Short mmCIF file of C-alpha atoms and ligand atoms in Angstrom, two decimals:
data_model
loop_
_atom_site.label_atom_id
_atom_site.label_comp_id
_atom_site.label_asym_id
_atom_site.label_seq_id
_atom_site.Cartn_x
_atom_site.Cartn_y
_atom_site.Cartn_z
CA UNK A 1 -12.92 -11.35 -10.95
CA UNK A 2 -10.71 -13.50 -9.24
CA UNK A 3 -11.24 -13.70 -4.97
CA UNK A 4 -9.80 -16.37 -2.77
CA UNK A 5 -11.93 -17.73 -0.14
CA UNK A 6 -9.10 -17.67 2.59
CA UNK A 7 -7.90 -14.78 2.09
CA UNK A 8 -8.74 -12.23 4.70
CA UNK A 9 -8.86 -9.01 2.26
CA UNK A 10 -10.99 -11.20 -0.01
CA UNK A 11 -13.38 -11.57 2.76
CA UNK A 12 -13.48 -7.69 3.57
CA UNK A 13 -14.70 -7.24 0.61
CA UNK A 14 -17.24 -10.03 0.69
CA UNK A 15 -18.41 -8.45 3.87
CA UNK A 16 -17.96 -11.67 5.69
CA UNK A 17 -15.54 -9.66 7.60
CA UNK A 18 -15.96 -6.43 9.26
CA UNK A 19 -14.36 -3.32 7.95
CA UNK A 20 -14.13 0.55 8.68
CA UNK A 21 -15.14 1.30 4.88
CA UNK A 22 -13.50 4.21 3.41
CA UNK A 23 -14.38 4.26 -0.28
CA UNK A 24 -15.75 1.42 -2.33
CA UNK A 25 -16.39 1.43 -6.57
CA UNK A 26 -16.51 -1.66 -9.21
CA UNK A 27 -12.64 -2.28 -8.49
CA UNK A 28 -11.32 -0.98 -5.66
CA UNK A 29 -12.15 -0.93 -1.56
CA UNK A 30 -10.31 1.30 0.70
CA UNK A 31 -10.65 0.75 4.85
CA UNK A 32 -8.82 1.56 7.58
CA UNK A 33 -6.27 -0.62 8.58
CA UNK A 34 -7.27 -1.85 12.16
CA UNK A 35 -3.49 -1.44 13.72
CA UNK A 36 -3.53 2.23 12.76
CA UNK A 37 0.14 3.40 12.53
CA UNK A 38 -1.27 7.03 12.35
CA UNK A 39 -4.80 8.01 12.82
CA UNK A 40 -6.63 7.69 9.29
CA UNK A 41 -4.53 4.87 8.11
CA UNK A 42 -5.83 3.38 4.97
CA UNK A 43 -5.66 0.44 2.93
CA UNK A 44 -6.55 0.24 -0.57
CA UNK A 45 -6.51 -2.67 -2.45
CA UNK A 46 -7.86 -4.04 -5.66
CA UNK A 47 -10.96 -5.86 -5.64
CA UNK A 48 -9.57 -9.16 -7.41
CA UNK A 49 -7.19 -11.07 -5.04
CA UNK A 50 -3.44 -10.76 -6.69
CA UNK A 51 -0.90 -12.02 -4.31
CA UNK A 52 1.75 -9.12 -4.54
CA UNK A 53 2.67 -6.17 -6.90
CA UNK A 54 4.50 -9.28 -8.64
CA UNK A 55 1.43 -10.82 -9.80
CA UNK A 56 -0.28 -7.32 -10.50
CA UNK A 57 -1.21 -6.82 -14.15
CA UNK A 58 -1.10 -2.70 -15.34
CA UNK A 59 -4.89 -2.35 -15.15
CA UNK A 60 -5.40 -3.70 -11.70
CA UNK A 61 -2.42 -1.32 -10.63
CA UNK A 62 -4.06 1.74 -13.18
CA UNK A 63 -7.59 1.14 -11.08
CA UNK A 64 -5.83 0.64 -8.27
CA UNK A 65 -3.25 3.74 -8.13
CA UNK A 66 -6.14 5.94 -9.82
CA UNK A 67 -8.34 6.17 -6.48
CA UNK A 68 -5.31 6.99 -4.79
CA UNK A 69 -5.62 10.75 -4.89
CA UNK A 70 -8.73 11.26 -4.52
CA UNK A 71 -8.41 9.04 -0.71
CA UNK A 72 -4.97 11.14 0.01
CA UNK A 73 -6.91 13.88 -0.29
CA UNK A 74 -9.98 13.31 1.49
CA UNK A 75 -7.26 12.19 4.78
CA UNK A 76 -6.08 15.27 4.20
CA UNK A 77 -9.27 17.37 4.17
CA UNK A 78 -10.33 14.84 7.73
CA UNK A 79 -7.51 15.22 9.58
CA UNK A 80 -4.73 18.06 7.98
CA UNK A 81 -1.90 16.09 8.09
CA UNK A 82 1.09 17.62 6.88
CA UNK A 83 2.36 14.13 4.98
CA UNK A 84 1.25 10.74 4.06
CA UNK A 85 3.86 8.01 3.27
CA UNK A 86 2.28 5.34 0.65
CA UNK A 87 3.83 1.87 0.96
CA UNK A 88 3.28 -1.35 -0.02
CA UNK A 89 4.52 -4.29 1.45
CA UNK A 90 5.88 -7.22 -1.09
CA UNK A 91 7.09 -10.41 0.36
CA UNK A 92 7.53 -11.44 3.92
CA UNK A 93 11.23 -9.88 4.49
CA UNK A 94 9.62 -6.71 3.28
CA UNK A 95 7.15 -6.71 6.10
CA UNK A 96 3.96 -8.20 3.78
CA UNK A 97 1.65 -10.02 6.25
CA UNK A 98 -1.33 -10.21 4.12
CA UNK A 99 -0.62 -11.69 0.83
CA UNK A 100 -3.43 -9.58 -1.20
CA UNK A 101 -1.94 -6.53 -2.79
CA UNK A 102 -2.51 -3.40 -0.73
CA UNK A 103 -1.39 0.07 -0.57
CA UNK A 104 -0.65 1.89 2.91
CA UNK A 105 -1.66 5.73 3.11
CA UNK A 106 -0.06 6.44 5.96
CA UNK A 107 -1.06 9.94 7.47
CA UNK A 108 1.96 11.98 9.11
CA UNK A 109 2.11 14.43 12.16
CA UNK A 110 5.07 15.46 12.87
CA UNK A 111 8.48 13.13 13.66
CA UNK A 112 7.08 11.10 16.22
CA UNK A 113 3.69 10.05 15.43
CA UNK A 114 4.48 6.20 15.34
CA UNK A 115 5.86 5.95 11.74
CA UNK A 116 9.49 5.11 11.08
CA UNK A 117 10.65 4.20 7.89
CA UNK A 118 14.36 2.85 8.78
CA UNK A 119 15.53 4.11 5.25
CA UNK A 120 15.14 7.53 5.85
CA UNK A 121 19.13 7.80 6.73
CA UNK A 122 21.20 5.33 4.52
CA UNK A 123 24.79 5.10 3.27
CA UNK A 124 25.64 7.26 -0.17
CA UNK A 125 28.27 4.81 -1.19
CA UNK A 126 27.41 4.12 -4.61
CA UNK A 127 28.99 5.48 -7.32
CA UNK A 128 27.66 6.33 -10.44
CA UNK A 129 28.83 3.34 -12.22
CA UNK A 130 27.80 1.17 -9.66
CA UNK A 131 24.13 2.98 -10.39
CA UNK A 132 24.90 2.42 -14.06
CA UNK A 133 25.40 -0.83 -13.85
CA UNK A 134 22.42 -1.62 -11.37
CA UNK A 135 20.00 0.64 -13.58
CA UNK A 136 21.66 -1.30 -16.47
CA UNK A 137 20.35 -4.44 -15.07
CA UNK A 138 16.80 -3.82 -13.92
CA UNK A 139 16.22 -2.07 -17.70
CA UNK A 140 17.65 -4.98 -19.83
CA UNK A 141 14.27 -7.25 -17.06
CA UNK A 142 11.79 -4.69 -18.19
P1 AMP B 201 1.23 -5.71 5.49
O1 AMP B 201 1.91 -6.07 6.79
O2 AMP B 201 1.94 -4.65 4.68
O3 AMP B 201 0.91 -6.95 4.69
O4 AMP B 201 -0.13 -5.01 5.90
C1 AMP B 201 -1.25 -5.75 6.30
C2 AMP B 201 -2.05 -4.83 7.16
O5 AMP B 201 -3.35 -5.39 7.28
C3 AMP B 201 -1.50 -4.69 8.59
O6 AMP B 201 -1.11 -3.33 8.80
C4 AMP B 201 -2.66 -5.12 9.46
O7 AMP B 201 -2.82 -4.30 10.60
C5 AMP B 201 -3.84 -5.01 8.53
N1 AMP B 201 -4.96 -5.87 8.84
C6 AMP B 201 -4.91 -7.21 9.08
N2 AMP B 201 -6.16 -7.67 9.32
C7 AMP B 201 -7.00 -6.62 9.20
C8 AMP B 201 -8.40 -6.45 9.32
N3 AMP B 201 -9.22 -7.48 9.61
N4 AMP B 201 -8.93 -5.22 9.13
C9 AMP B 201 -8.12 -4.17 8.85
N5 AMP B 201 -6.80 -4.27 8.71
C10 AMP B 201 -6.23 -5.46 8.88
ZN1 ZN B 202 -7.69 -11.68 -1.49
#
């Protein structure tokens, strides 16, 4: 399994650095993520360092996605929150600041509990050919 010795998730993992450990198996780690946007927010990431969804193969992100429910639900058993947004960060525009693939489950309260995805309101001023033509595009990369 690839791990990169400067990479701060990397050394998580290692135990070199200190984490609030969630859930741990052969391939994945979950902790909480120290800034904590919401109380119980959660990182999971996959045990071998991959930069960004980008340079995730399908069974790192099968492992990965798989412990995924079973987390959301024990955050939701802890603390009964009545969402959780899951994000992940890919390059630095995007907000990435650690470059080893992670996933956010990010508990919600109500409106104001600290999380605010600036998407949420958004222009609808594409038409359907314009999302023809974009859909178009990304399916002829796949
Ligand atoms: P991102 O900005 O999407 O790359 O997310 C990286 C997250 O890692 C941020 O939310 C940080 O608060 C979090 N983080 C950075 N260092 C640590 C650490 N030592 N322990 C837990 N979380 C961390
Ligand atoms: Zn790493």
């Amino acid at each position: 399994m690839s791990t990169d010795k400067d990479c701060i998730f990397c050394q998580i993992i290692a135990g070199d650095i200190p984490s609030a450990k969630v859930y741990e198996d052969a391939d994945v780690y979950a902790f909480l993520d120290i800034s904590q946007v919401t109380k119980g927010h959660t990182l999971v990431i996959p045990k071998a360092h991959v930069k960004d969804i980008y340079q995730t193969n399908e069974e790192i992100a099968s492992q990965l996605f798989a412990r995924v429910p079973k987390i959301s639900t024990a955050i939701e058993k802890s603390f009964k929150p009545k969402g959780i947004n899951i994000l992940s960060n890919t390059g630095e525009l995007a907000g990435q600041s650690v470059f080893h693939l992670h996933l956010h489950l990010i508990p919600r309260y109500d409106q104001t509990d600290g999380f605010n995805p600036t998407w949420i309101t958004h222009p609808d001023d594409y038409s359907a050919n314009d999302l023809a033509e974009i859909a178009n595009s990304i399916s002829q990369n796949i």
